[in-house]
């Protein structure tokens, strides 16, 4: 296949192209292809002749450098080498895990089954905590050099600036959003000041329940951590707070259960509790910019029809006001 759209978008990623790319890795497809739920990248289950299917992940053009993708792959393989249940990219015979085909970059993975964990069970939370503690113990050994950090500037200042400069916010709400988002950034900065210096380490980065697959039985029973695409340097609490839900009492109880397992393998710095609502606020600001920056991708208007409406931005203003108040509250525990 020689005629394809230059990869500044996914436009050239036709079914034929995907199968050709997979077969360029030495595998022989049986022609079956199933698109899986993914928006940042494009992910497919590909049937392989006389073998189990593989998962092919095509990276969003222009997002990460080759070096940044390889750093993620190396970290996950390092975790796998410590018998931590993660899903590492498959390597070629010469040891490469990042593959190239006519300008696109992709990786192959084995198919991993499982369901979302039952976080109402304290034993499940403790089990999750043990493995996240192990991930962080390895993550603290070295630092990323090509991947950015999760911090106020990259997840807060830059996304907010982009939104304000690209006319996504309705004119009649612009002053309100400008004001409350600045209050939010000030609140985040105050939270970081209260936390002072906390250890920065290589994280999963997006450790919500959708990225944890749970196996019920067998030698691999328990959690399996997938999709390290958003792995960055940052505070360890980033990989914990997204597992918490409910009211303050619920979150206190859940975090207690998680840390019972976590601290078997890695010490938790209590000062990180100041960062929970700050990190949540950063994620909210970043998410709006993430949607806006990808709005020309045809998959986004179809999947997120509620985005960029008057109601959407009204809700974001109210949400940020609530976060400003929450960041002023005491942390989950007395420090």
GROMACS .gro file of C-alpha atoms in nm:
model
  335
    1UNK     CA    1   0.000   0.000   0.000
    2UNK     CA    2   0.166   0.324  -0.111
    3UNK     CA    3  -0.112   0.588  -0.120
    4UNK     CA    4  -0.197   0.712   0.228
    5UNK     CA    5  -0.270   1.033   0.413
    6UNK     CA    6   0.042   1.178   0.581
    7UNK     CA    7   0.008   1.089   0.949
    8UNK     CA    8  -0.085   1.423   1.101
    9UNK     CA    9  -0.420   1.251   1.171
   10UNK     CA   10  -0.576   0.906   1.170
   11UNK     CA   11  -0.738   0.962   0.831
   12UNK     CA   12  -0.517   0.711   0.653
   13UNK     CA   13  -0.575   0.436   0.908
   14UNK     CA   14  -0.807   0.221   0.698
   15UNK     CA   15  -0.880  -0.145   0.783
   16UNK     CA   16  -0.655  -0.254   0.497
   17UNK     CA   17  -0.375  -0.034   0.628
   18UNK     CA   18  -0.410  -0.169   0.983
   19UNK     CA   19  -0.390  -0.531   0.865
   20UNK     CA   20  -0.094  -0.451   0.641
   21UNK     CA   21   0.086  -0.287   0.933
   22UNK     CA   22   0.029  -0.586   1.159
   23UNK     CA   23   0.146  -0.827   0.890
   24UNK     CA   24   0.460  -0.615   0.839
   25UNK     CA   25   0.558  -0.743   1.187
   26UNK     CA   26   0.574  -1.100   1.059
   27UNK     CA   27   0.227  -1.206   1.176
   28UNK     CA   28  -0.035  -1.342   0.940
   29UNK     CA   29  -0.382  -1.200   1.001
   30UNK     CA   30  -0.695  -1.405   0.941
   31UNK     CA   31  -0.874  -1.085   0.837
   32UNK     CA   32  -1.076  -1.037   1.155
   33UNK     CA   33  -1.052  -0.690   1.307
   34UNK     CA   34  -1.246  -0.536   1.594
   35UNK     CA   35  -1.212  -0.168   1.687
   36UNK     CA   36  -1.180  -0.127   2.065
   37UNK     CA   37  -1.287   0.167   2.279
   38UNK     CA   38  -1.010   0.426   2.257
   39UNK     CA   39  -1.006   0.794   2.161
   40UNK     CA   40  -0.653   0.917   2.222
   41UNK     CA   41  -0.510   0.639   2.009
   42UNK     CA   42  -0.665   0.381   1.778
   43UNK     CA   43  -0.676   0.027   1.918
   44UNK     CA   44  -0.786  -0.290   1.739
   45UNK     CA   45  -0.813  -0.659   1.814
   46UNK     CA   46  -0.661  -0.844   1.520
   47UNK     CA   47  -0.723  -1.213   1.450
   48UNK     CA   48  -0.407  -1.413   1.382
   49UNK     CA   49  -0.396  -1.739   1.191
   50UNK     CA   50  -0.336  -2.041   1.417
   51UNK     CA   51  -0.271  -1.817   1.719
   52UNK     CA   52  -0.462  -1.603   1.972
   53UNK     CA   53  -0.563  -1.251   1.859
   54UNK     CA   54  -0.332  -0.959   1.930
   55UNK     CA   55  -0.411  -0.599   2.024
   56UNK     CA   56  -0.269  -0.337   1.788
   57UNK     CA   57  -0.233   0.015   1.926
   58UNK     CA   58  -0.167   0.298   1.677
   59UNK     CA   59  -0.036   0.609   1.847
   60UNK     CA   60  -0.192   0.951   1.791
   61UNK     CA   61   0.035   1.135   1.546
   62UNK     CA   62   0.241   1.424   1.684
   63UNK     CA   63   0.157   1.352   2.049
   64UNK     CA   64   0.463   1.166   2.179
   65UNK     CA   65   0.814   1.138   2.041
   66UNK     CA   66   0.956   0.794   1.969
   67UNK     CA   67   1.180   0.838   2.272
   68UNK     CA   68   0.884   0.914   2.500
   69UNK     CA   69   0.692   0.609   2.379
   70UNK     CA   70   0.999   0.391   2.424
   71UNK     CA   71   1.046   0.519   2.780
   72UNK     CA   72   0.695   0.404   2.863
   73UNK     CA   73   0.759   0.062   2.705
   74UNK     CA   74   1.086   0.024   2.894
   75UNK     CA   75   0.922   0.113   3.225
   76UNK     CA   76   0.638  -0.136   3.176
   77UNK     CA   77   0.886  -0.408   3.077
   78UNK     CA   78   1.087  -0.324   3.389
   79UNK     CA   79   0.771  -0.375   3.595
   80UNK     CA   80   0.699  -0.700   3.416
   81UNK     CA   81   1.052  -0.816   3.498
   82UNK     CA   82   0.962  -0.776   3.866
   83UNK     CA   83   0.658  -1.001   3.815
   84UNK     CA   84   0.415  -0.711   3.851
   85UNK     CA   85   0.097  -0.785   3.649
   86UNK     CA   86   0.119  -0.526   3.371
   87UNK     CA   87   0.063  -0.552   2.997
   88UNK     CA   88   0.391  -0.487   2.815
   89UNK     CA   89   0.424  -0.428   2.441
   90UNK     CA   90   0.540  -0.735   2.252
   91UNK     CA   91   0.896  -0.724   2.123
   92UNK     CA   92   1.029  -0.819   1.783
   93UNK     CA   93   1.315  -1.068   1.746
   94UNK     CA   94   1.562  -0.779   1.760
   95UNK     CA   95   1.408  -0.648   2.083
   96UNK     CA   96   1.204  -0.354   1.948
   97UNK     CA   97   0.858  -0.286   2.089
   98UNK     CA   98   0.777   0.037   1.900
   99UNK     CA   99   0.700  -0.043   1.537
  100UNK     CA  100   0.675   0.183   1.231
  101UNK     CA  101   0.473   0.141   0.914
  102UNK     CA  102   0.447   0.408   0.645
  103UNK     CA  103   0.475   0.693   0.894
  104UNK     CA  104   0.248   0.551   1.163
  105UNK     CA  105   0.378   0.418   1.492
  106UNK     CA  106   0.216   0.120   1.659
  107UNK     CA  107   0.268  -0.152   1.918
  108UNK     CA  108   0.130  -0.500   1.962
  109UNK     CA  109   0.005  -0.653   2.287
  110UNK     CA  110  -0.138  -0.985   2.393
  111UNK     CA  111  -0.512  -0.980   2.458
  112UNK     CA  112  -0.589  -0.948   2.830
  113UNK     CA  113  -0.924  -1.050   2.973
  114UNK     CA  114  -1.073  -0.932   3.302
  115UNK     CA  115  -1.335  -0.710   3.461
  116UNK     CA  116  -1.327  -0.392   3.666
  117UNK     CA  117  -1.232  -0.446   4.034
  118UNK     CA  118  -1.498  -0.443   4.306
  119UNK     CA  119  -1.375  -0.148   4.511
  120UNK     CA  120  -1.641  -0.199   4.779
  121UNK     CA  121  -1.436  -0.492   4.909
  122UNK     CA  122  -1.154  -0.388   5.149
  123UNK     CA  123  -0.951  -0.695   5.047
  124UNK     CA  124  -0.965  -0.585   4.683
  125UNK     CA  125  -0.848  -0.235   4.773
  126UNK     CA  126  -0.561  -0.378   4.978
  127UNK     CA  127  -0.465  -0.601   4.684
  128UNK     CA  128  -0.467  -0.301   4.449
  129UNK     CA  129  -0.261  -0.106   4.698
  130UNK     CA  130   0.005  -0.378   4.715
  131UNK     CA  131   0.062  -0.376   4.341
  132UNK     CA  132   0.052   0.003   4.309
  133UNK     CA  133   0.309   0.015   4.589
  134UNK     CA  134   0.525  -0.227   4.390
  135UNK     CA  135   0.482  -0.016   4.075
  136UNK     CA  136   0.593   0.294   4.265
  137UNK     CA  137   0.890   0.117   4.423
  138UNK     CA  138   1.017   0.043   4.072
  139UNK     CA  139   0.908   0.385   3.945
  140UNK     CA  140   1.123   0.556   4.208
  141UNK     CA  141   1.442   0.384   4.093
  142UNK     CA  142   1.493   0.610   3.789
  143UNK     CA  143   1.337   0.915   3.623
  144UNK     CA  144   1.188   0.980   3.282
  145UNK     CA  145   1.392   1.208   3.059
  146UNK     CA  146   1.167   1.234   2.752
  147UNK     CA  147   0.818   1.228   2.904
  148UNK     CA  148   0.676   1.543   3.071
  149UNK     CA  149   0.586   1.573   3.437
  150UNK     CA  150   0.236   1.598   3.580
  151UNK     CA  151   0.248   1.945   3.733
  152UNK     CA  152   0.067   2.277   3.760
  153UNK     CA  153   0.217   2.413   3.439
  154UNK     CA  154   0.161   2.118   3.205
  155UNK     CA  155  -0.181   2.012   3.335
  156UNK     CA  156  -0.317   2.350   3.445
  157UNK     CA  157  -0.156   2.664   3.305
  158UNK     CA  158  -0.096   2.535   2.952
  159UNK     CA  159  -0.443   2.380   2.899
  160UNK     CA  160  -0.618   2.688   3.041
  161UNK     CA  161  -0.412   2.919   2.821
  162UNK     CA  162  -0.492   2.709   2.514
  163UNK     CA  163  -0.866   2.720   2.586
  164UNK     CA  164  -0.867   3.095   2.638
  165UNK     CA  165  -0.671   3.156   2.317
  166UNK     CA  166  -0.880   2.934   2.088
  167UNK     CA  167  -1.232   3.070   2.139
  168UNK     CA  168  -1.395   2.755   2.274
  169UNK     CA  169  -1.562   2.923   2.570
  170UNK     CA  170  -1.885   3.115   2.490
  171UNK     CA  171  -1.834   3.491   2.499
  172UNK     CA  172  -2.094   3.546   2.772
  173UNK     CA  173  -1.919   3.290   2.997
  174UNK     CA  174  -1.562   3.389   2.918
  175UNK     CA  175  -1.517   3.631   3.210
  176UNK     CA  176  -1.659   3.381   3.460
  177UNK     CA  177  -1.444   3.095   3.330
  178UNK     CA  178  -1.132   3.313   3.320
  179UNK     CA  179  -1.186   3.419   3.680
  180UNK     CA  180  -1.274   3.082   3.833
  181UNK     CA  181  -1.001   2.897   3.643
  182UNK     CA  182  -0.746   3.146   3.774
  183UNK     CA  183  -0.881   3.094   4.127
  184UNK     CA  184  -0.845   2.720   4.068
  185UNK     CA  185  -0.481   2.757   3.960
  186UNK     CA  186  -0.413   2.971   4.268
  187UNK     CA  187  -0.575   2.704   4.485
  188UNK     CA  188  -0.367   2.430   4.324
  189UNK     CA  189  -0.051   2.629   4.383
  190UNK     CA  190  -0.146   2.674   4.749
  191UNK     CA  191  -0.203   2.298   4.785
  192UNK     CA  192   0.141   2.228   4.639
  193UNK     CA  193   0.292   2.483   4.876
  194UNK     CA  194   0.128   2.311   5.174
  195UNK     CA  195   0.251   1.971   5.057
  196UNK     CA  196   0.601   2.114   5.012
  197UNK     CA  197   0.853   1.879   4.849
  198UNK     CA  198   0.703   1.538   4.774
  199UNK     CA  199   0.882   1.262   4.591
  200UNK     CA  200   0.839   1.254   4.214
  201UNK     CA  201   0.841   0.913   4.049
  202UNK     CA  202   0.738   0.730   3.734
  203UNK     CA  203   0.362   0.672   3.756
  204UNK     CA  204   0.094   0.481   3.575
  205UNK     CA  205  -0.056   0.829   3.541
  206UNK     CA  206  -0.414   0.731   3.457
  207UNK     CA  207  -0.490   0.463   3.714
  208UNK     CA  208  -0.869   0.464   3.704
  209UNK     CA  209  -1.072   0.144   3.729
  210UNK     CA  210  -1.104   0.115   3.352
  211UNK     CA  211  -0.729   0.059   3.332
  212UNK     CA  212  -0.731  -0.225   3.586
  213UNK     CA  213  -0.852  -0.566   3.470
  214UNK     CA  214  -0.937  -0.818   3.741
  215UNK     CA  215  -0.907  -1.194   3.698
  216UNK     CA  216  -1.115  -1.403   3.936
  217UNK     CA  217  -0.912  -1.723   3.953
  218UNK     CA  218  -0.609  -1.912   3.834
  219UNK     CA  219  -0.238  -1.838   3.876
  220UNK     CA  220  -0.286  -1.480   3.745
  221UNK     CA  221  -0.583  -1.396   3.969
  222UNK     CA  222  -0.607  -1.036   4.083
  223UNK     CA  223  -0.544  -0.698   3.918
  224UNK     CA  224  -0.368  -0.644   3.586
  225UNK     CA  225  -0.265  -0.287   3.505
  226UNK     CA  226  -0.299  -0.180   3.142
  227UNK     CA  227  -0.250   0.132   2.927
  228UNK     CA  228   0.049   0.326   3.059
  229UNK     CA  229   0.009   0.574   2.773
  230UNK     CA  230  -0.026   0.866   3.018
  231UNK     CA  231   0.267   0.761   3.235
  232UNK     CA  232   0.458   1.063   3.365
  233UNK     CA  233   0.670   1.180   3.653
  234UNK     CA  234   0.457   1.294   3.945
  235UNK     CA  235   0.353   1.234   4.308
  236UNK     CA  236   0.244   0.882   4.398
  237UNK     CA  237  -0.100   0.997   4.517
  238UNK     CA  238  -0.192   1.048   4.150
  239UNK     CA  239  -0.223   0.670   4.110
  240UNK     CA  240  -0.436   0.640   4.426
  241UNK     CA  241  -0.692   0.919   4.431
  242UNK     CA  242  -0.879   0.800   4.120
  243UNK     CA  243  -0.964   0.478   4.304
  244UNK     CA  244  -1.154   0.679   4.569
  245UNK     CA  245  -1.524   0.762   4.547
  246UNK     CA  246  -1.818   0.867   4.759
  247UNK     CA  247  -1.821   1.116   5.045
  248UNK     CA  248  -1.531   1.213   5.267
  249UNK     CA  249  -1.588   0.924   5.508
  250UNK     CA  250  -1.601   0.674   5.221
  251UNK     CA  251  -1.276   0.804   5.075
  252UNK     CA  252  -1.102   0.794   5.413
  253UNK     CA  253  -1.200   0.430   5.456
  254UNK     CA  254  -1.101   0.335   5.100
  255UNK     CA  255  -0.763   0.505   5.121
  256UNK     CA  256  -0.694   0.334   5.454
  257UNK     CA  257  -0.756  -0.006   5.292
  258UNK     CA  258  -0.538   0.081   4.990
  259UNK     CA  259  -0.249   0.198   5.207
  260UNK     CA  260  -0.252  -0.121   5.415
  261UNK     CA  261  -0.127  -0.298   5.104
  262UNK     CA  262   0.066  -0.006   4.952
  263UNK     CA  263   0.296   0.048   5.249
  264UNK     CA  264   0.405  -0.315   5.244
  265UNK     CA  265   0.619  -0.211   4.945
  266UNK     CA  266   0.650   0.168   4.937
  267UNK     CA  267   0.633   0.441   5.198
  268UNK     CA  268   0.344   0.684   5.166
  269UNK     CA  269   0.418   1.051   5.237
  270UNK     CA  270   0.113   1.188   5.426
  271UNK     CA  271   0.181   1.538   5.289
  272UNK     CA  272   0.054   1.409   4.955
  273UNK     CA  273  -0.298   1.424   5.098
  274UNK     CA  274  -0.287   1.800   5.036
  275UNK     CA  275  -0.269   1.722   4.663
  276UNK     CA  276  -0.578   1.506   4.611
  277UNK     CA  277  -0.821   1.787   4.526
  278UNK     CA  278  -0.545   1.982   4.349
  279UNK     CA  279  -0.477   1.686   4.120
  280UNK     CA  280  -0.850   1.637   4.064
  281UNK     CA  281  -0.879   2.004   3.963
  282UNK     CA  282  -0.583   1.976   3.725
  283UNK     CA  283  -0.748   1.675   3.563
  284UNK     CA  284  -1.072   1.867   3.510
  285UNK     CA  285  -0.896   2.163   3.343
  286UNK     CA  286  -0.678   1.933   3.134
  287UNK     CA  287  -0.977   1.723   3.024
  288UNK     CA  288  -1.162   2.021   2.875
  289UNK     CA  289  -0.853   2.121   2.679
  290UNK     CA  290  -0.794   1.761   2.572
  291UNK     CA  291  -1.141   1.747   2.418
  292UNK     CA  292  -1.102   2.087   2.254
  293UNK     CA  293  -0.761   2.013   2.105
  294UNK     CA  294  -0.896   1.696   1.941
  295UNK     CA  295  -1.229   1.835   1.822
  296UNK     CA  296  -1.124   1.811   1.456
  297UNK     CA  297  -1.082   1.434   1.498
  298UNK     CA  298  -1.415   1.296   1.365
  299UNK     CA  299  -1.430   1.043   1.650
  300UNK     CA  300  -1.465   1.317   1.912
  301UNK     CA  301  -1.786   1.501   1.807
  302UNK     CA  302  -1.950   1.161   1.761
  303UNK     CA  303  -1.840   1.032   2.103
  304UNK     CA  304  -1.877   1.355   2.303
  305UNK     CA  305  -2.180   1.539   2.154
  306UNK     CA  306  -2.238   1.726   2.481
  307UNK     CA  307  -1.898   1.899   2.464
  308UNK     CA  308  -1.864   2.270   2.384
  309UNK     CA  309  -2.226   2.355   2.448
  310UNK     CA  310  -2.341   2.644   2.663
  311UNK     CA  311  -2.446   2.394   2.930
  312UNK     CA  312  -2.108   2.222   2.920
  313UNK     CA  313  -1.916   2.539   3.007
  314UNK     CA  314  -2.172   2.647   3.268
  315UNK     CA  315  -2.121   2.311   3.439
  316UNK     CA  316  -1.741   2.346   3.422
  317UNK     CA  317  -1.759   2.686   3.591
  318UNK     CA  318  -1.971   2.544   3.873
  319UNK     CA  319  -1.739   2.242   3.898
  320UNK     CA  320  -1.431   2.459   3.933
  321UNK     CA  321  -1.601   2.675   4.197
  322UNK     CA  322  -1.669   2.358   4.397
  323UNK     CA  323  -1.307   2.253   4.357
  324UNK     CA  324  -1.181   2.591   4.478
  325UNK     CA  325  -1.383   2.536   4.797
  326UNK     CA  326  -1.269   2.173   4.836
  327UNK     CA  327  -0.903   2.271   4.803
  328UNK     CA  328  -0.948   2.499   5.105
  329UNK     CA  329  -1.074   2.211   5.322
  330UNK     CA  330  -0.856   2.003   5.551
  331UNK     CA  331  -0.699   1.689   5.398
  332UNK     CA  332  -0.862   1.349   5.448
  333UNK     CA  333  -0.653   1.292   5.759
  334UNK     CA  334  -0.486   1.524   6.005
  335UNK     CA  335  -0.124   1.575   5.901
   0.00000   0.00000   0.00000
